[in-house]
XYZ file of C-alpha atoms in Angstrom:
207
model
C 12.401 8.264 -19.645
C 10.865 4.871 -20.506
C 7.999 3.875 -18.232
C 6.870 0.344 -17.389
C 3.316 -0.745 -18.139
C 1.004 0.048 -15.245
C 0.600 -3.648 -14.452
C 4.201 -3.665 -13.172
C 3.422 -1.108 -10.469
C 2.617 -2.261 -6.957
C -1.007 -2.378 -5.832
C -2.689 1.051 -5.783
C 0.583 2.734 -6.734
C 1.827 2.763 -3.149
C 4.005 -0.341 -2.988
C 7.416 -0.985 -4.472
C 7.138 -2.102 -8.112
C 8.345 -5.536 -9.118
C 11.418 -3.953 -10.692
C 12.251 -1.051 -8.363
C 14.587 0.717 -10.779
C 11.686 1.511 -13.093
C 10.026 4.025 -10.746
C 12.183 6.498 -8.889
C 11.637 7.331 -5.192
C 10.136 10.698 -6.055
C 7.467 9.124 -8.267
C 6.688 6.509 -5.615
C 6.323 9.218 -2.948
C 3.884 11.202 -5.079
C 1.765 8.147 -5.849
C 1.721 7.228 -2.166
C 0.409 10.702 -1.308
C -2.144 10.738 -4.129
C -3.679 7.472 -3.020
C -3.563 8.024 0.700
C -7.181 8.018 1.970
C -6.764 11.407 3.675
C -5.254 13.382 0.796
C -7.464 15.413 -1.591
C -4.932 17.711 -3.275
C -1.296 17.146 -4.276
C 0.804 19.998 -5.684
C 4.186 19.125 -7.163
C 6.577 21.990 -7.964
C 9.746 20.288 -9.181
C 12.480 20.423 -11.792
C 12.419 18.817 -15.233
C 13.060 15.101 -15.722
C 11.786 14.059 -12.317
C 9.005 11.895 -13.752
C 6.010 14.181 -13.147
C 4.314 13.229 -16.414
C 4.581 9.529 -15.631
C 2.984 10.065 -12.229
C 0.232 12.158 -13.830
C -0.585 9.371 -16.290
C -0.475 6.730 -13.546
C -2.763 8.835 -11.356
C -5.377 9.079 -14.112
C -5.240 5.363 -14.815
C -5.656 4.348 -11.188
C -8.534 6.764 -10.663
C -10.204 5.257 -13.732
C -9.769 1.788 -12.241
C -11.037 2.782 -8.790
C -14.073 4.662 -10.129
C -15.867 2.632 -12.835
C -17.829 4.688 -15.319
C -16.524 8.026 -14.011
C -14.683 10.677 -16.028
C -11.533 12.573 -15.037
C -10.223 15.834 -16.514
C -6.587 16.477 -17.459
C -5.779 20.120 -18.273
C -2.687 20.824 -20.393
C -1.420 24.015 -22.017
C -2.049 22.783 -25.574
C -2.648 19.625 -27.583
C 0.712 20.228 -29.239
C 2.357 19.895 -25.812
C 0.283 16.827 -24.943
C 1.103 15.068 -28.211
C 4.801 15.881 -27.907
C 5.303 15.106 -24.206
C 2.475 13.217 -22.519
C 0.827 11.012 -25.125
C 3.808 8.717 -25.574
C 4.015 8.243 -21.798
C 0.335 7.300 -21.693
C 0.809 4.779 -24.476
C 3.750 3.220 -22.636
C 1.873 3.057 -19.342
C -1.620 1.967 -20.302
C -1.944 1.928 -24.073
C -2.336 -1.848 -23.958
C -5.598 -1.568 -22.004
C -7.150 1.823 -22.852
C -8.483 3.253 -26.110
C -7.500 6.720 -27.301
C -10.236 8.718 -29.069
C -8.389 11.326 -31.108
C -11.479 13.323 -32.070
C -12.543 14.115 -28.496
C -9.108 13.680 -26.879
C -10.248 11.019 -24.447
C -8.770 7.809 -23.042
C -11.408 5.164 -22.266
C -11.158 1.961 -20.222
C -13.975 -0.369 -21.306
C -12.982 -2.968 -18.688
C -13.636 -0.392 -15.965
C -17.187 0.365 -16.961
C -16.231 2.999 -19.492
C -14.139 5.139 -17.151
C -12.410 7.892 -19.075
C -9.991 10.785 -18.926
C -10.624 13.785 -21.163
C -7.607 15.894 -22.088
C -8.521 19.596 -22.205
C -6.398 22.623 -23.053
C -6.037 25.902 -21.232
C -6.645 27.559 -24.589
C -10.144 26.071 -24.620
C -11.426 25.607 -21.076
C -14.924 25.926 -22.485
C -14.566 22.352 -23.744
C -15.195 21.254 -20.153
C -18.626 22.864 -20.042
C -21.269 20.359 -19.052
C -18.697 17.815 -17.876
C -19.217 16.032 -14.558
C -15.910 14.680 -13.338
C -14.717 12.690 -10.354
C -11.084 13.839 -10.298
C -8.802 16.221 -12.145
C -5.257 17.346 -12.814
C -3.349 20.311 -14.192
C -0.057 19.677 -15.996
C 2.720 22.308 -16.250
C 0.794 24.862 -14.200
C 3.469 27.525 -14.856
C 2.027 27.864 -18.378
C -1.588 27.755 -17.220
C -3.590 30.344 -15.301
C -5.271 29.927 -11.937
C -8.665 30.147 -13.620
C -8.048 26.598 -14.853
C -8.093 25.360 -11.248
C -11.305 27.255 -10.481
C -12.952 25.867 -13.613
C -11.755 22.358 -12.792
C -13.180 22.474 -9.279
C -16.588 23.424 -10.681
C -16.571 20.258 -12.801
C -15.519 17.807 -10.084
C -18.943 16.911 -8.759
C -19.526 13.213 -9.459
C -20.936 11.875 -6.186
C -19.897 8.310 -7.008
C -16.293 9.195 -6.196
C -15.466 8.901 -2.491
C -12.173 10.824 -2.745
C -12.264 13.411 -5.581
C -8.521 14.044 -5.748
C -6.795 16.852 -7.666
C -3.163 16.691 -8.843
C -1.232 19.801 -9.967
C 2.316 19.685 -11.332
C 4.797 22.137 -12.789
C 8.177 23.815 -12.564
C 9.048 25.881 -9.489
C 8.031 29.496 -10.148
C 8.454 32.321 -7.638
C 5.124 33.549 -6.287
C 3.151 31.105 -8.450
C -0.559 30.556 -7.966
C 0.081 26.879 -7.255
C 2.507 27.716 -4.469
C 0.030 30.203 -3.016
C -2.692 27.569 -3.208
C -0.510 25.127 -1.302
C 0.190 27.764 1.342
C -3.417 28.849 1.806
C -4.596 25.242 1.986
C -2.044 24.419 4.684
C -0.080 21.897 2.620
C 2.486 19.717 4.360
C 5.731 18.497 2.721
C 5.555 15.273 0.753
C 7.529 13.371 3.359
C 4.864 14.146 5.954
C 1.939 13.650 3.607
C 2.709 9.963 3.241
C 2.000 9.482 6.942
C -1.629 10.538 6.661
C -3.894 12.937 8.481
C -3.446 15.740 5.915
C -5.704 16.840 3.048
C -3.123 18.792 1.043
C 0.427 17.657 0.255
C 3.138 19.641 -1.579
C 6.355 18.458 -3.213
C 8.703 21.413 -3.623
C 12.141 19.958 -4.321
C 13.878 17.190 -6.169
C 14.750 14.440 -3.651
């Protein structure tokens, strides 16, 4: 689906965009949860074509804006998947303001003090060694093992970030590690998470 440039989104991703038809209610609900001051982890287990990739890209961009000079980590199953699915969405959303470094698979925002997002693959988690990140995300978790989450959490240690949020998305899979994580962390449904007072929010169905 075509995505509007980030500048058309409402402030902080929580308000209605200037042209409401460009962001569906499900995307808006996820962004509202991600940027609620109480929420630290959002897990989205939903069907295809619900706009998860667009929300993932928007999340990374807003974290880059809110945290100047800090790096985020985006774990995908492979660079082939990223180039085929996610890269075009990133270009549509923030390509006009961020620079893509193909050699180290990193988006950089010079206007935000050099904030960046490094794209890493599950096939090479070792590429994150030595990285100090302020936020992170895992895309298409059903093709990625739980060890990616454990590795990611070890890297999220930048003390400049007041709310080191993690975003996990993927297709609904019975007995998945993401679903178990949501359960053990006491996640509340997305509709409740927007109201605040919860650290973990889960989206489990297409609205």
